[in-house]
PDB file of C-alpha atoms in Angstrom:
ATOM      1  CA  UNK A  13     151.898  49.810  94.565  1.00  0.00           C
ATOM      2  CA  UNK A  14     151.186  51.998  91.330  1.00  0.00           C
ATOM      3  CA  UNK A  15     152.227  55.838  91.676  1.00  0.00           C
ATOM      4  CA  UNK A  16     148.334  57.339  91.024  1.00  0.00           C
ATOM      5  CA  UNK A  17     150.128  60.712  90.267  1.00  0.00           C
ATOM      6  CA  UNK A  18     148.979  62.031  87.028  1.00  0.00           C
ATOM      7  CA  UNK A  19     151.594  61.334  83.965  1.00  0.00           C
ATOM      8  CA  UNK A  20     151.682  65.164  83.068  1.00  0.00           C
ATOM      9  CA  UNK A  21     154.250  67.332  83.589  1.00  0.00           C
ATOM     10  CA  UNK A  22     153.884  70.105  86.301  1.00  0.00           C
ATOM     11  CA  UNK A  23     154.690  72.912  83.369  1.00  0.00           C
ATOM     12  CA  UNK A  24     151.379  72.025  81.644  1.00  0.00           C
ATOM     13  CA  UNK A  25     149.380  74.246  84.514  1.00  0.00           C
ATOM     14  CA  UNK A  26     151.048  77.510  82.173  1.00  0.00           C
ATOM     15  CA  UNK A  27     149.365  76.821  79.062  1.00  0.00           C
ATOM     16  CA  UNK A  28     146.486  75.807  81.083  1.00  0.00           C
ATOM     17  CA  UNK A  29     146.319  78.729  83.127  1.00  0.00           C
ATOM     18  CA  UNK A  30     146.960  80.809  79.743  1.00  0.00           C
ATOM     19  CA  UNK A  31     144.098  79.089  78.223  1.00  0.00           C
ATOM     20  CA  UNK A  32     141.788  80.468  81.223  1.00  0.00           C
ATOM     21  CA  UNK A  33     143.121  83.894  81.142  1.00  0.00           C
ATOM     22  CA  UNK A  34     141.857  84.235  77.527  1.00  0.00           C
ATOM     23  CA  UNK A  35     138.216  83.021  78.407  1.00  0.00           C
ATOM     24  CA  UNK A  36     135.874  86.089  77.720  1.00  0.00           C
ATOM     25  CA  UNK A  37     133.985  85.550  81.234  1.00  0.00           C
ATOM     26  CA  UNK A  38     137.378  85.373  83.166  1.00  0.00           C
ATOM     27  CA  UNK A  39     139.074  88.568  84.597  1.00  0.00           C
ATOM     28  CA  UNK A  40     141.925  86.359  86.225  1.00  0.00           C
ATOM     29  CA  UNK A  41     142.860  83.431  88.113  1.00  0.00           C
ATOM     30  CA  UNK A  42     142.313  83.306  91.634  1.00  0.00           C
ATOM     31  CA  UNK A  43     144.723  81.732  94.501  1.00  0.00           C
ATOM     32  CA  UNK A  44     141.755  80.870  96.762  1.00  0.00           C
ATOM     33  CA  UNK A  45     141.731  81.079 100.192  1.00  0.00           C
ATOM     34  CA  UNK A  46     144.949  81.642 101.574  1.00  0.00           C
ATOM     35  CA  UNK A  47     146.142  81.715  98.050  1.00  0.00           C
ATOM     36  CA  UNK A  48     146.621  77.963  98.211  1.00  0.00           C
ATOM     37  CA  UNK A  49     145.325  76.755  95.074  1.00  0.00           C
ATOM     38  CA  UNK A  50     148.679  77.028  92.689  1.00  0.00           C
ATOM     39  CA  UNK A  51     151.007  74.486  91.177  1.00  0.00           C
ATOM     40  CA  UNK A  52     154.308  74.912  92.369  1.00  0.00           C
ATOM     41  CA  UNK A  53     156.984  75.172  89.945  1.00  0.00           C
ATOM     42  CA  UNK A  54     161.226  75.688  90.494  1.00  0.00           C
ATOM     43  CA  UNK A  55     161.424  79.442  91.274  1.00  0.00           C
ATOM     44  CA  UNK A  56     157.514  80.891  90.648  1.00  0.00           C
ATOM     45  CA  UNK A  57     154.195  79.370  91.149  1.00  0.00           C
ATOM     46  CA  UNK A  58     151.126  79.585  88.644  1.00  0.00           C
ATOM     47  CA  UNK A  59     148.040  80.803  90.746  1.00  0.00           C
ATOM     48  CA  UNK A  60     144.892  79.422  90.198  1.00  0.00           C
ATOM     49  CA  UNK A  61     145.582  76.387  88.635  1.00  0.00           C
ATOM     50  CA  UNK A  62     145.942  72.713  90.527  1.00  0.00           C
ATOM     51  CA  UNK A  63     146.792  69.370  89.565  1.00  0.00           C
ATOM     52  CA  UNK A  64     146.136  66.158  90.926  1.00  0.00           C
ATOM     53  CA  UNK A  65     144.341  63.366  90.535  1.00  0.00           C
ATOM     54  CA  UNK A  66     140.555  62.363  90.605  1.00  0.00           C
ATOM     55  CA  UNK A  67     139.624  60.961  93.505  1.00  0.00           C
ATOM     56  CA  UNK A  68     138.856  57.580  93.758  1.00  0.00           C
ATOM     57  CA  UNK A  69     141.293  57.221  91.011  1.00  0.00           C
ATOM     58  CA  UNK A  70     144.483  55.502  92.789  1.00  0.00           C
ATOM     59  CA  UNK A  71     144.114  51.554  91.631  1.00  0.00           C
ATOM     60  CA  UNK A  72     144.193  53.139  87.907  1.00  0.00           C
ATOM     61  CA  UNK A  73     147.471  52.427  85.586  1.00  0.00           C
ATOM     62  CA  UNK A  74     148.638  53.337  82.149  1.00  0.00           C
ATOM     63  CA  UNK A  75     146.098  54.997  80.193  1.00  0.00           C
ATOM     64  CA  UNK A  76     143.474  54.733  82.778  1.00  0.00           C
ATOM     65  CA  UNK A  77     146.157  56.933  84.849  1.00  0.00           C
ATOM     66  CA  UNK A  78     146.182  59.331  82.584  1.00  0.00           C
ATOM     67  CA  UNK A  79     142.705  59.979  82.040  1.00  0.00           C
ATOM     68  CA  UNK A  80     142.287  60.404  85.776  1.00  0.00           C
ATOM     69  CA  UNK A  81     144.380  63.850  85.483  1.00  0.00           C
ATOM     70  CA  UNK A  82     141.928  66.195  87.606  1.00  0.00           C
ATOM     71  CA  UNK A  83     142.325  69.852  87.280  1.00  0.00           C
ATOM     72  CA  UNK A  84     141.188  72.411  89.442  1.00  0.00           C
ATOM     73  CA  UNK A  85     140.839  76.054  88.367  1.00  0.00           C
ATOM     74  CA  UNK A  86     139.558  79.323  90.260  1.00  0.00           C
ATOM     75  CA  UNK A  87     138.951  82.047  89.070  1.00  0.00           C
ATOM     76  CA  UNK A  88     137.634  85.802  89.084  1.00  0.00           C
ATOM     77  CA  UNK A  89     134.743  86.035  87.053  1.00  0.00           C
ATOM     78  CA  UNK A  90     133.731  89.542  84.719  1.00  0.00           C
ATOM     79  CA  UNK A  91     130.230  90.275  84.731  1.00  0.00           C
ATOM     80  CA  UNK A  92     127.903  90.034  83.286  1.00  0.00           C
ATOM     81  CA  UNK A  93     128.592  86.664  82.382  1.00  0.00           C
ATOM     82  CA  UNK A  94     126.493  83.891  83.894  1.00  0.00           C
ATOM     83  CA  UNK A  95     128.522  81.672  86.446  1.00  0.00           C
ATOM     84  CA  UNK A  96     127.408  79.023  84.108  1.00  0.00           C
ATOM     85  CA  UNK A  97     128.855  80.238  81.309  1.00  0.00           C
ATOM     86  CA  UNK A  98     132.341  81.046  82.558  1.00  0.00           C
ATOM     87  CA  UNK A  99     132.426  77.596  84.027  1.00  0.00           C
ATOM     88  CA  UNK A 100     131.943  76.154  80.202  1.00  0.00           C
ATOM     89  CA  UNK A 101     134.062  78.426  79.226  1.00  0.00           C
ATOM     90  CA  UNK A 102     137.262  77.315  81.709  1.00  0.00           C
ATOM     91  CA  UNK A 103     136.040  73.596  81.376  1.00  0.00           C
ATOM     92  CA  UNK A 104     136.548  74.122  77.177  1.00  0.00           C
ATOM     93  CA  UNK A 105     139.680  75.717  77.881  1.00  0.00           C
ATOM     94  CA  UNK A 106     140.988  73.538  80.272  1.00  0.00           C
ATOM     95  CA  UNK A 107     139.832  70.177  77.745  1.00  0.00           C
ATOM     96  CA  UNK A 108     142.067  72.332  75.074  1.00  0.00           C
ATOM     97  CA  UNK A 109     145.112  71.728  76.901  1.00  0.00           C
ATOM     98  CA  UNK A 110     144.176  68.416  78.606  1.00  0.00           C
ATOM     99  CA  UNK A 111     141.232  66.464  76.869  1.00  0.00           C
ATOM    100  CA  UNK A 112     141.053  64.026  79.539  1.00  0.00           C
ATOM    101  CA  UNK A 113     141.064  65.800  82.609  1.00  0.00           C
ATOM    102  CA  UNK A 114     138.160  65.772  85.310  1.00  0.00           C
ATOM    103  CA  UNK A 115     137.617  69.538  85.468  1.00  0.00           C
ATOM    104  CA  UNK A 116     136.725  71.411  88.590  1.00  0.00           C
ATOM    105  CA  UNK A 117     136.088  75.081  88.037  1.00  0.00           C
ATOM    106  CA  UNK A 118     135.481  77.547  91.253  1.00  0.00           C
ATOM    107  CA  UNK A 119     134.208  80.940  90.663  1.00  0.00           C
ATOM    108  CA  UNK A 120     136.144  82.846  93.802  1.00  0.00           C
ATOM    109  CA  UNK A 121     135.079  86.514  93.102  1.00  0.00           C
ATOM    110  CA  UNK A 122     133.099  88.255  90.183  1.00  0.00           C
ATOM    111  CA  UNK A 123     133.295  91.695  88.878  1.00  0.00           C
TER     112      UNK A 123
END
């Protein structure tokens, strides 16, 4: 059986989660409920910010693989930007660091 794990390293949710911070309609990233949505890294963890795969995704290999990276990002958004357009925003940022990636953006709070 093919590992369907992503072929990224888990160090690429920093740049990623950089990339979001620096979106005009994003105050922060946001840990979710129970603050589980993070990537855990040796030492620290970068809230906000989850990789995985897409689902449905598994019998993929090589390439394929690769495109099915799926990225999950929450955030707090700053008003008074749309929803909308902070979710464009974190998707653009997001496709900056990983071009490929299925993108799931969750606005947790807005302020």
């Amino acid at each position: 059986m093919t590992d369907p794990r992503p072929e990224l390293p888990d160090h690429i949710s920093v740049p990623l989660a950089d990339a979001v911070r620096g979106c005009p309609g994003v105050v922060d990233l946001h840990g979710g409920p129970f603050g589980t949505v993070a990537t855990h890294l040796p030492g620290r963890r970068v809230v906000g910010v989850r990789l995985g795969v897409d689902p449905g995704s598994a019998e993929r290999t090589g390439a394929e693989a690769r495109r099915s990276t799926h990225v999950d990002v929450h955030v707090v958004g700053r008003h008074p930007h749309p929803i909308a357009e902070i979710a464009d925003q974190v998707r653009a940022a997001v496709r900056g660091v990983v071009p490929d990636a299925g993108i799931t953006v969750t606005v947790e709070d807005y302020r």
